[in-house]
């Protein structure tokens, strides 16, 4: 069972918060025996969603839909942009409309963990926005989300994550790992 880490940020710098978080989570999941795929939106060419474009089924969108459908466990992460997830992330999720006719439409039965970060204390708004979309797509949201106050994420002496946030990120990994046995057994849905 693999895990999809959906990086909804549009920053491609390796040292960007989004990429550092994705790498940390991927490493933790791999240590638990869960192979990960990082879907970094900044590296994909996902066009604006429209029903006209949907009829054409762009290759990049087909690959995206396949990645989301094959991963029973997912982590969605976004910086807070004006009280919500990034617009590019929402656009990407809108493309999951192409899966509406599948035997298991949208993200039915998938478990999604959510995390968002902000310079201020409003990161929970990003989580609330993702939560609404995940539920609309018929996914189960892990009952542990992580709003991050970016000013407290990094240790000023080491430039690594603080022990406080490492503990929280590790908890998310552990809970998602525990969820995998329930998903496999069909008891989480």
XYZ file of C-alpha atoms in Angstrom, residues 2 24 31 38 40-41 44 58 64 66 70 91 102-103 111-113 121 124 127 131 153 157 171-172 174 187:
27
model
C 1.517 3.299 -1.017
C 10.443 14.477 6.175
C 10.742 3.767 7.663
C 5.320 12.859 -3.711
C 4.514 18.102 -6.181
C 2.058 20.408 -7.891
C 3.241 19.291 -12.818
C -4.958 15.872 -20.777
C -2.592 12.820 -11.613
C -4.152 7.660 -11.471
C -4.002 4.135 -6.530
C -7.832 23.368 -9.345
C -15.161 4.887 -11.724
C -16.398 1.859 -9.799
C -7.754 8.152 4.168
C -6.423 11.696 3.906
C -4.244 13.459 6.482
C -1.955 31.612 13.512
C -6.403 25.892 10.473
C -7.065 22.565 6.869
C -11.286 18.958 4.861
C 8.587 25.298 12.710
C 20.219 27.118 15.806
C 2.393 11.413 15.195
C 0.753 11.996 11.813
C 2.186 6.876 13.047
C -12.743 -1.634 8.515
